[in-house]
Coordinates of N, CA, C and O in Angstrom, one line a residue:
M1071 N -32.2 -71.2 -18.1 CA -31.1 -70.3 -18.4 C -31.6 -69.2 -19.4 O -31.0 -68.2 -19.6
D1072 N -32.7 -69.6 -20.2 CA -33.2 -68.6 -21.2 C -34.0 -67.5 -20.5 O -34.1 -66.4 -21.1
N1073 N -34.5 -67.7 -19.3 CA -35.3 -66.7 -18.7 C -34.8 -66.6 -17.2 O -35.4 -67.2 -16.3
L1074 N -33.8 -65.9 -17.0 CA -33.2 -65.7 -15.6 C -34.1 -65.0 -14.7 O -34.1 -65.3 -13.5
E1075 N -35.0 -64.1 -15.2 CA -35.9 -63.5 -14.3 C -36.9 -64.4 -13.7 O -37.2 -64.4 -12.5
M1076 N -37.4 -65.3 -14.6 CA -38.4 -66.3 -14.1 C -37.7 -67.3 -13.2 O -38.3 -67.7 -12.1
A1077 N -36.5 -67.7 -13.5 CA -35.7 -68.6 -12.6 C -35.5 -68.0 -11.3 O -35.7 -68.6 -10.2
K1078 N -35.1 -66.7 -11.3 CA -35.0 -66.0 -10.0 C -36.2 -66.0 -9.2 O -36.2 -66.3 -8.0
E1079 N -37.4 -65.7 -9.8 CA -38.6 -65.7 -9.1 C -39.0 -67.1 -8.5 O -39.4 -67.2 -7.4
N1080 N -38.7 -68.1 -9.2 CA -38.9 -69.5 -8.8 C -38.0 -69.9 -7.6 O -38.4 -70.6 -6.7
F1081 N -36.7 -69.5 -7.7 CA -35.8 -69.8 -6.6 C -36.2 -69.1 -5.4 O -36.1 -69.6 -4.2
I1082 N -36.7 -67.8 -5.5 CA -37.2 -67.1 -4.4 C -38.4 -67.8 -3.8 O -38.5 -67.9 -2.5
K1083 N -39.3 -68.4 -4.6 CA -40.5 -69.1 -4.1 C -40.0 -70.4 -3.3 O -40.5 -70.7 -2.3
C1084 N -38.9 -71.0 -3.8 CA -38.4 -72.2 -3.1 C -37.9 -71.8 -1.7 O -38.1 -72.5 -0.8
L1085 N -37.2 -70.6 -1.7 CA -36.7 -70.1 -0.4 C -37.8 -69.7 0.5 O -37.6 -69.8 1.8
D1086 N -38.9 -69.3 0.0 CA -40.0 -69.0 0.9 C -40.6 -70.2 1.5 O -41.0 -70.2 2.7
E1087 N -40.4 -71.3 0.9 CA -40.9 -72.6 1.4 C -39.8 -73.3 2.4 O -40.2 -73.9 3.4
D1088 N -38.6 -73.1 2.0 CA -37.5 -73.7 2.8 C -36.3 -72.8 2.8 O -35.5 -72.7 1.9
T1089 N -36.2 -72.1 3.9 CA -35.1 -71.0 4.0 C -33.7 -71.7 4.1 O -32.7 -71.0 4.0
E1090 N -33.7 -73.0 4.4 CA -32.4 -73.6 4.5 C -31.9 -74.3 3.3 O -31.0 -75.1 3.3
D1091 N -32.6 -74.1 2.2 CA -32.2 -74.6 0.9 C -31.1 -73.8 0.3 O -31.4 -72.9 -0.5
Y1092 N -29.9 -74.1 0.7 CA -28.8 -73.2 0.3 C -28.5 -73.3 -1.2 O -28.0 -72.3 -1.8
S1093 N -28.8 -74.4 -1.9 CA -28.6 -74.4 -3.3 C -29.6 -73.4 -4.0 O -29.2 -72.7 -5.0
A1094 N -30.8 -73.3 -3.5 CA -31.7 -72.3 -4.0 C -31.2 -70.9 -3.8 O -31.3 -70.0 -4.6
L1095 N -30.6 -70.7 -2.6 CA -30.1 -69.4 -2.2 C -28.9 -69.0 -3.2 O -28.8 -67.9 -3.7
Y1096 N -28.0 -70.0 -3.4 CA -26.9 -69.7 -4.3 C -27.4 -69.4 -5.7 O -26.9 -68.5 -6.4
N1097 N -28.4 -70.2 -6.1 CA -29.0 -70.0 -7.5 C -29.7 -68.7 -7.6 O -29.6 -68.1 -8.7
V1098 N -30.4 -68.2 -6.6 CA -31.1 -66.9 -6.8 C -30.1 -65.8 -6.9 O -30.2 -64.9 -7.7
V1099 N -29.0 -65.9 -6.1 CA -27.9 -64.9 -6.2 C -27.2 -65.0 -7.6 O -26.9 -64.0 -8.2
Y1100 N -27.1 -66.2 -8.0 CA -26.5 -66.4 -9.4 C -27.3 -65.7 -10.4 O -26.8 -65.0 -11.3
C1101 N -28.6 -65.8 -10.3 CA -29.5 -65.1 -11.2 C -29.4 -63.6 -11.1 O -29.3 -62.9 -12.1
F1102 N -29.4 -63.1 -9.9 CA -29.1 -61.6 -9.7 C -27.8 -61.2 -10.4 O -27.7 -60.2 -11.0
D1103 N -26.8 -62.0 -10.2 CA -25.5 -61.7 -10.7 C -25.5 -61.6 -12.3 O -25.0 -60.7 -12.9
F1104 N -26.1 -62.7 -12.9 CA -26.1 -62.7 -14.3 C -27.1 -61.6 -14.9 O -26.9 -61.2 -16.0
L1105 N -28.0 -61.2 -14.1 CA -28.9 -60.1 -14.6 C -28.3 -58.7 -14.2 O -28.9 -57.7 -14.5
D1106 N -27.1 -58.7 -13.6 CA -26.3 -57.5 -13.2 C -27.2 -56.7 -12.3 O -27.4 -55.5 -12.5
Q1107 N -27.8 -57.3 -11.3 CA -28.7 -56.7 -10.3 C -28.1 -56.8 -8.9 O -28.8 -57.3 -8.0
N1108 N -26.9 -56.2 -8.7 CA -26.3 -56.3 -7.4 C -27.1 -55.6 -6.4 O -27.2 -56.0 -5.2
E1109 N -27.6 -54.4 -6.7 CA -28.3 -53.6 -5.7 C -29.6 -54.3 -5.3 O -30.0 -54.4 -4.1
E1110 N -30.3 -54.9 -6.3 CA -31.5 -55.7 -6.0 C -31.2 -56.9 -5.2 O -31.9 -57.3 -4.3
A1111 N -30.0 -57.5 -5.4 CA -29.6 -58.7 -4.7 C -29.4 -58.3 -3.2 O -29.7 -59.0 -2.3
I1112 N -28.8 -57.1 -3.0 CA -28.5 -56.7 -1.6 C -29.9 -56.5 -0.9 O -30.0 -56.9 0.3
V1113 N -30.8 -55.8 -1.6 CA -32.1 -55.6 -1.0 C -32.8 -57.0 -0.6 O -33.3 -57.2 0.5
Y1114 N -32.7 -57.9 -1.6 CA -33.3 -59.3 -1.3 C -32.6 -60.0 -0.2 O -33.2 -60.5 0.7
L1115 N -31.3 -60.0 -0.2 CA -30.5 -60.7 0.9 C -30.7 -60.0 2.2 O -30.8 -60.7 3.3
N1116 N -30.8 -58.7 2.3 CA -31.1 -58.1 3.6 C -32.5 -58.5 4.1 O -32.6 -58.7 5.3
R1117 N -33.5 -58.6 3.2 CA -34.8 -59.1 3.7 C -34.7 -60.5 4.1 O -35.4 -60.9 5.1
F1118 N -34.0 -61.3 3.4 CA -33.8 -62.7 3.7 C -33.2 -62.8 5.1 O -33.6 -63.6 6.0
I1119 N -32.1 -62.0 5.3 CA -31.4 -62.1 6.6 C -32.3 -61.6 7.8 O -32.2 -62.1 8.9
D1120 N -33.1 -60.6 7.5 CA -34.1 -60.2 8.5 C -34.9 -61.3 9.1 O -35.2 -61.4 10.3
K1121 N -35.3 -62.3 8.2 CA -36.1 -63.4 8.6 C -35.2 -64.6 9.1 O -35.7 -65.4 9.8
N1122 N -34.0 -64.6 8.6 CA -33.0 -65.7 8.9 C -31.7 -65.2 9.3 O -30.7 -65.3 8.5
P1123 N -31.6 -64.5 10.4 CA -30.3 -63.8 10.8 C -29.1 -64.8 11.0 O -28.0 -64.3 11.0
Y1124 N -29.3 -66.0 11.1 CA -28.2 -67.0 11.4 C -27.9 -67.8 10.1 O -27.2 -68.8 10.2
S1125 N -28.2 -67.2 9.0 CA -27.8 -67.9 7.7 C -26.5 -67.4 7.3 O -26.4 -66.3 6.7
E1126 N -25.5 -68.1 7.6 CA -24.1 -67.7 7.2 C -23.9 -67.6 5.7 O -23.2 -66.8 5.2
V1127 N -24.7 -68.4 5.0 CA -24.6 -68.4 3.5 C -25.2 -67.1 3.0 O -24.6 -66.4 2.1
A1128 N -26.3 -66.6 3.6 CA -26.9 -65.3 3.1 C -25.9 -64.2 3.4 O -25.7 -63.3 2.6
W1129 N -25.3 -64.2 4.6 CA -24.3 -63.2 5.0 C -23.1 -63.2 4.0 O -22.7 -62.1 3.6
H1130 N -22.7 -64.4 3.7 CA -21.6 -64.5 2.7 C -21.9 -63.9 1.4 O -21.2 -63.2 0.8
Q1131 N -23.1 -64.3 0.9 CA -23.6 -63.8 -0.4 C -23.8 -62.3 -0.4 O -23.5 -61.6 -1.4
L1132 N -24.2 -61.7 0.7 CA -24.4 -60.3 0.9 C -23.0 -59.6 0.8 O -22.8 -58.6 0.1
G1133 N -22.0 -60.2 1.4 CA -20.7 -59.7 1.3 C -20.1 -59.7 -0.1 O -19.5 -58.7 -0.5
R1134 N -20.4 -60.8 -0.8 CA -20.0 -60.8 -2.2 C -20.6 -59.7 -3.1 O -20.0 -59.2 -4.0
Q1135 N -21.9 -59.4 -2.8 CA -22.6 -58.4 -3.5 C -21.9 -57.0 -3.2 O -21.7 -56.2 -4.1
Y1136 N -21.6 -56.7 -2.0 CA -21.0 -55.5 -1.6 C -19.6 -55.4 -2.2 O -19.2 -54.4 -2.7
Y1137 N -18.9 -56.5 -2.2 CA -17.6 -56.6 -2.9 C -17.7 -56.2 -4.4 O -16.9 -55.5 -4.9
A1138 N -18.7 -56.8 -5.0 CA -18.8 -56.5 -6.5 C -19.1 -55.1 -6.7 O -18.7 -54.5 -7.8
L1139 N -19.7 -54.4 -5.8 CA -20.0 -52.9 -5.9 C -18.8 -52.1 -5.3 O -19.0 -50.9 -5.2
K1140 N -17.7 -52.8 -5.0 CA -16.5 -52.1 -4.5 C -16.8 -51.4 -3.1 O -16.1 -50.5 -2.8
N1141 N -17.8 -51.9 -2.4 CA -18.0 -51.4 -1.0 C -17.4 -52.4 -0.1 O -18.1 -53.2 0.5
Y1142 N -16.1 -52.2 0.0 CA -15.3 -53.2 0.8 C -15.5 -53.2 2.3 O -15.5 -54.2 2.9
E1143 N -15.8 -52.0 2.8 CA -16.1 -52.0 4.3 C -17.4 -52.8 4.6 O -17.4 -53.5 5.5
K1144 N -18.4 -52.6 3.8 CA -19.6 -53.3 4.0 C -19.4 -54.8 3.7 O -20.0 -55.7 4.4
A1145 N -18.6 -55.1 2.8 CA -18.3 -56.5 2.5 C -17.7 -57.2 3.7 O -18.1 -58.3 4.1
V1146 N -16.7 -56.5 4.3 CA -16.0 -57.1 5.5 C -17.0 -57.3 6.6 O -17.1 -58.3 7.3
W1147 N -17.9 -56.3 6.8 CA -19.0 -56.3 7.8 C -19.8 -57.6 7.6 O -20.1 -58.3 8.5
A1148 N -20.3 -57.9 6.3 CA -21.1 -59.0 6.1 C -20.3 -60.3 6.3 O -20.8 -61.3 6.8
F1149 N -19.1 -60.4 5.8 CA -18.3 -61.6 6.0 C -18.0 -61.8 7.4 O -17.9 -63.0 7.9
D1150 N -17.9 -60.8 8.2 CA -17.7 -60.9 9.7 C -18.9 -61.7 10.3 O -18.7 -62.6 11.1
Y1151 N -20.1 -61.4 9.9 CA -21.3 -62.1 10.4 C -21.2 -63.6 9.9 O -21.6 -64.5 10.7
A1152 N -20.8 -63.8 8.7 CA -20.8 -65.2 8.2 C -19.8 -66.0 9.0 O -20.1 -67.1 9.4
T1153 N -18.6 -65.4 9.4 CA -17.6 -66.1 10.1 C -18.0 -66.2 11.6 O -17.5 -67.1 12.3
L1154 N -18.8 -65.3 12.1 CA -19.3 -65.4 13.5 C -20.3 -66.5 13.6 O -20.3 -67.2 14.7
I1155 N -21.1 -66.7 12.6 CA -22.1 -67.8 12.7 C -21.4 -69.1 12.5 O -21.7 -70.1 13.2
D1156 N -20.5 -69.2 11.5 CA -19.8 -70.4 11.3 C -18.3 -70.1 11.3 O -17.7 -69.6 10.3
E1157 N -17.6 -70.5 12.4 CA -16.2 -70.2 12.5 C -15.3 -71.0 11.6 O -14.1 -70.7 11.6
T1158 N -15.9 -71.9 10.8 CA -15.1 -72.7 9.9 C -15.4 -72.4 8.5 O -15.1 -73.2 7.6
F1159 N -16.1 -71.3 8.2 CA -16.5 -70.9 6.9 C -15.4 -70.4 6.1 O -15.1 -69.2 6.0
L1160 N -14.6 -71.3 5.4 CA -13.4 -71.0 4.7 C -13.6 -69.9 3.7 O -12.8 -68.9 3.6
G1161 N -14.7 -70.0 2.9 CA -14.9 -69.0 1.8 C -15.1 -67.6 2.3 O -14.7 -66.6 1.7
A1162 N -15.8 -67.5 3.5 CA -16.0 -66.2 4.1 C -14.7 -65.5 4.5 O -14.5 -64.3 4.3
Y1163 N -13.8 -66.3 5.1 CA -12.5 -65.8 5.5 C -11.7 -65.4 4.3 O -11.1 -64.3 4.3
M1164 N -11.8 -66.2 3.2 CA -11.1 -65.8 2.0 C -11.6 -64.5 1.4 O -10.8 -63.6 1.1
E1165 N -12.9 -64.4 1.4 CA -13.5 -63.1 0.8 C -13.2 -61.9 1.7 O -13.0 -60.8 1.2
K1166 N -13.2 -62.2 3.0 CA -12.9 -61.1 3.9 C -11.5 -60.6 3.8 O -11.2 -59.4 3.7
A1167 N -10.6 -61.6 3.6 CA -9.2 -61.2 3.4 C -9.0 -60.4 2.1 O -8.3 -59.4 2.1
K1168 N -9.7 -60.8 1.0 CA -9.5 -60.1 -0.2 C -10.1 -58.7 -0.1 O -9.6 -57.7 -0.6
S1169 N -11.2 -58.5 0.7 CA -11.7 -57.2 1.0 C -10.8 -56.3 1.7 O -10.6 -55.2 1.4
Y1170 N -10.1 -56.9 2.7 CA -9.1 -56.2 3.5 C -8.0 -55.8 2.6 O -7.5 -54.6 2.8
E1171 N -7.6 -56.6 1.7 CA -6.5 -56.2 0.7 C -6.9 -55.0 -0.1 O -6.1 -54.1 -0.2
K1172 N -8.2 -55.0 -0.5 CA -8.7 -53.8 -1.3 C -8.7 -52.6 -0.4 O -8.5 -51.5 -1.0
L1173 N -8.9 -52.7 0.9 CA -8.9 -51.6 1.8 C -7.4 -51.2 2.3 O -7.3 -50.3 3.1
K1174 N -6.4 -52.0 1.7 CA -5.0 -51.8 2.1 C -4.8 -52.0 3.6 O -3.9 -51.5 4.2
K1175 N -5.6 -52.9 4.2 CA -5.5 -53.4 5.5 C -4.8 -54.8 5.5 O -5.4 -55.8 5.7
Y1176 N -3.5 -54.7 5.2 CA -2.8 -56.0 4.9 C -2.6 -56.9 6.1 O -2.7 -58.1 5.9
Q1177 N -2.4 -56.4 7.3 CA -2.3 -57.2 8.4 C -3.6 -58.0 8.7 O -3.6 -59.2 9.0
E1178 N -4.7 -57.3 8.6 CA -6.0 -57.9 8.8 C -6.2 -59.0 7.7 O -6.8 -60.1 8.0
A1179 N -5.8 -58.7 6.5 CA -5.9 -59.7 5.4 C -5.1 -60.9 5.8 O -5.5 -62.1 5.6
I1180 N -3.8 -60.7 6.2 CA -3.0 -61.8 6.6 C -3.6 -62.7 7.7 O -3.6 -63.9 7.7
D1181 N -4.2 -62.0 8.7 CA -4.9 -62.7 9.8 C -6.0 -63.6 9.3 O -6.1 -64.8 9.7
C1182 N -6.8 -63.1 8.3 CA -7.8 -63.9 7.7 C -7.3 -65.1 6.9 O -7.8 -66.2 7.0
Y1183 N -6.3 -64.8 6.1 CA -5.7 -65.9 5.3 C -5.1 -66.9 6.2 O -5.2 -68.1 5.9
N1184 N -4.5 -66.5 7.4 CA -3.9 -67.5 8.3 C -5.0 -68.4 8.9 O -4.7 -69.6 9.1
V1185 N -6.2 -67.8 9.1 CA -7.3 -68.7 9.6 C -7.6 -69.8 8.5 O -7.8 -70.9 8.9
T1186 N -7.6 -69.4 7.3 CA -7.9 -70.4 6.2 C -6.8 -71.4 6.2 O -7.1 -72.6 5.9
L1187 N -5.6 -71.0 6.5 CA -4.5 -72.0 6.5 C -4.6 -73.0 7.6 O -4.2 -74.1 7.6
E1188 N -5.2 -72.5 8.7 CA -5.4 -73.4 9.9 C -6.6 -74.3 9.6 O -6.6 -75.5 10.1
L1189 N -7.6 -73.9 8.9 CA -8.8 -74.6 8.6 C -8.6 -75.7 7.6 O -9.4 -76.7 7.5
D1190 N -7.7 -75.5 6.6 CA -7.6 -76.4 5.5 C -6.1 -76.5 5.2 O -5.2 -75.8 5.7
D1191 N -5.8 -77.5 4.3 CA -4.4 -77.6 3.9 C -3.9 -76.4 3.2 O -4.7 -75.7 2.5
P1192 N -2.7 -76.0 3.4 CA -2.2 -74.7 2.8 C -2.3 -74.8 1.3 O -1.9 -75.7 0.7
S1193 N -3.0 -73.8 0.8 CA -3.1 -73.7 -0.7 C -2.1 -72.6 -1.2 O -1.8 -71.6 -0.5
S1194 N -1.6 -72.9 -2.3 CA -0.6 -72.0 -2.9 C -1.2 -70.6 -3.2 O -0.5 -69.6 -3.0
F1195 N -2.4 -70.6 -3.5 CA -3.1 -69.3 -3.8 C -3.1 -68.5 -2.5 O -2.7 -67.3 -2.5
V1196 N -3.4 -69.1 -1.4 CA -3.4 -68.3 -0.1 C -2.0 -67.9 0.3 O -1.8 -66.7 0.7
L1197 N -1.1 -68.8 0.1 CA 0.3 -68.4 0.5 C 0.8 -67.3 -0.4 O 1.5 -66.4 0.0
L1198 N 0.4 -67.3 -1.7 CA 0.8 -66.2 -2.6 C 0.2 -64.9 -2.1 O 0.8 -63.8 -2.1
R1199 N -1.1 -64.9 -1.7 CA -1.8 -63.7 -1.2 C -1.1 -63.2 0.1 O -0.9 -62.0 0.2
V1200 N -0.8 -64.1 1.0 CA -0.1 -63.7 2.2 C 1.3 -63.1 1.9 O 1.6 -62.0 2.4
S1201 N 2.0 -63.6 0.9 CA 3.3 -63.1 0.5 C 3.1 -61.7 0.0 O 3.9 -60.8 0.4
K1202 N 2.1 -61.4 -0.9 CA 1.9 -60.1 -1.4 C 1.6 -59.1 -0.3 O 2.0 -58.0 -0.3
C1203 N 0.8 -59.5 0.7 CA 0.5 -58.7 1.8 C 1.7 -58.3 2.6 O 1.9 -57.1 3.0
Y1204 N 2.5 -59.3 2.9 CA 3.8 -59.0 3.7 C 4.7 -58.1 2.9 O 5.3 -57.2 3.4
E1205 N 4.7 -58.3 1.6 CA 5.6 -57.4 0.8 C 5.0 -56.0 0.8 O 5.8 -55.0 0.9
R1206 N 3.7 -55.8 0.8 CA 3.2 -54.5 0.9 C 3.4 -53.8 2.2 O 3.5 -52.6 2.3
L1207 N 3.5 -54.7 3.3 CA 3.8 -54.1 4.6 C 5.3 -53.9 4.8 O 5.7 -53.3 5.8
G1208 N 6.1 -54.3 3.8 CA 7.6 -54.0 3.9 C 8.3 -55.1 4.7 O 9.5 -55.0 5.0
N1209 N 7.6 -56.2 5.0 CA 8.2 -57.3 5.7 C 8.8 -58.3 4.7 O 8.1 -59.3 4.4
T1210 N 9.9 -58.0 4.1 CA 10.5 -58.8 3.0 C 10.8 -60.2 3.4 O 10.7 -61.1 2.6
A1211 N 11.3 -60.4 4.7 CA 11.7 -61.8 5.1 C 10.5 -62.7 5.1 O 10.5 -63.8 4.5
F1212 N 9.3 -62.3 5.6 CA 8.1 -63.1 5.6 C 7.6 -63.2 4.2 O 7.0 -64.3 3.9
A1213 N 7.7 -62.2 3.4 CA 7.2 -62.2 2.1 C 7.9 -63.3 1.3 O 7.3 -64.2 0.7
L1214 N 9.3 -63.3 1.4 CA 10.1 -64.3 0.6 C 9.8 -65.7 1.1 O 9.7 -66.6 0.3
N1215 N 9.7 -65.8 2.4 CA 9.4 -67.1 3.0 C 8.1 -67.7 2.5 O 8.1 -68.9 2.1
N1216 N 7.1 -66.9 2.4 CA 5.8 -67.4 1.9 C 5.9 -67.6 0.4 O 5.2 -68.5 -0.1
Y1217 N 6.6 -66.8 -0.4 CA 6.8 -67.0 -1.8 C 7.4 -68.4 -2.0 O 6.9 -69.1 -2.9
L1218 N 8.4 -68.7 -1.2 CA 9.1 -70.0 -1.4 C 8.1 -71.2 -1.0 O 8.1 -72.2 -1.7
K1219 N 7.3 -71.0 0.0 CA 6.3 -72.0 0.4 C 5.3 -72.2 -0.8 O 4.8 -73.3 -1.0
T1220 N 5.0 -71.0 -1.4 CA 4.0 -71.1 -2.5 C 4.5 -72.0 -3.6 O 3.8 -72.9 -4.1
V1221 N 5.7 -71.8 -4.1 CA 6.2 -72.6 -5.2 C 6.6 -74.0 -4.8 O 6.5 -75.0 -5.6
H1222 N 6.9 -74.2 -3.5 CA 7.1 -75.6 -3.1 C 5.8 -76.4 -3.0 O 5.8 -77.6 -3.3
G1223 N 4.8 -75.7 -2.6 CA 3.4 -76.3 -2.5 C 2.9 -76.6 -3.9 O 2.2 -77.6 -4.1
D1224 N 3.2 -75.7 -4.9 CA 2.7 -76.0 -6.2 C 3.7 -75.5 -7.2 O 3.7 -74.3 -7.7
P1225 N 4.7 -76.3 -7.6 CA 5.8 -75.9 -8.5 C 5.3 -75.5 -9.9 O 6.0 -74.8 -10.6
L1226 N 4.1 -75.8 -10.2 CA 3.5 -75.4 -11.5 C 2.8 -74.1 -11.5 O 2.3 -73.6 -12.6
L1227 N 2.7 -73.5 -10.4 CA 2.0 -72.2 -10.2 C 2.9 -71.1 -10.8 O 3.8 -70.6 -10.1
D1228 N 2.6 -70.7 -12.0 CA 3.5 -69.7 -12.6 C 3.4 -68.4 -11.9 O 4.4 -67.6 -11.9
K1229 N 2.3 -68.0 -11.3 CA 2.2 -66.7 -10.6 C 3.2 -66.7 -9.4 O 3.7 -65.6 -9.1
G1230 N 3.4 -67.9 -8.8 CA 4.3 -67.9 -7.7 C 5.7 -67.6 -8.2 O 6.5 -66.9 -7.5
W1231 N 6.1 -68.3 -9.2 CA 7.5 -68.0 -9.8 C 7.7 -66.6 -10.3 O 8.7 -66.0 -10.0
I1232 N 6.7 -66.1 -10.9 CA 6.7 -64.7 -11.4 C 6.8 -63.8 -10.2 O 7.6 -62.8 -10.3
S1233 N 6.1 -64.0 -9.2 CA 6.2 -63.2 -8.0 C 7.5 -63.2 -7.4 O 8.0 -62.1 -6.9
I1234 N 8.2 -64.4 -7.3 CA 9.5 -64.4 -6.8 C 10.5 -63.6 -7.6 O 11.3 -62.9 -7.1
T1235 N 10.4 -63.8 -8.9 CA 11.3 -63.0 -9.8 C 11.0 -61.5 -9.7 O 12.0 -60.7 -9.7
D1236 N 9.8 -61.1 -9.6 CA 9.5 -59.7 -9.4 C 10.0 -59.2 -8.1 O 10.5 -58.1 -8.0
F1237 N 9.9 -60.1 -7.0 CA 10.4 -59.7 -5.7 C 11.9 -59.4 -5.7 O 12.4 -58.4 -5.2
Y1238 N 12.6 -60.3 -6.4 CA 14.1 -60.1 -6.5 C 14.4 -58.9 -7.5 O 15.4 -58.2 -7.3

């Protein structure tokens, strides 16, 4: 942790030896993040993907880098590849939905969030995001229904209760 540049170089060497070492891939991106090197991370990940085009983790991490740079269209593009490679990649669907929200494409965001609800137990965070999207689309009945599901799923989630009071 004292020398992130050296750590990054060594994680890259690990990935040169074993491209399927996802912990090394996460760690190298972690180093890029802490060094505030999003552009460099994108260059590295694109090279990695050129050699390993079916690495859903690399595509996901690429999407995260684009998201950090507020390039939400490219983020969605990268998350699309991650979800095409692994149709059960919950994190990629979540990140894609958040990117769609930033693009004000609320129905597309809802569609992605709904996939996550099908893949895993409904989380109050996802239900809250779905509610916000429906509210932005002007569909108050669906928004309220999901707000209520949010607080029933997690009665201690203060954001859910605050959202309901703001809604009313």
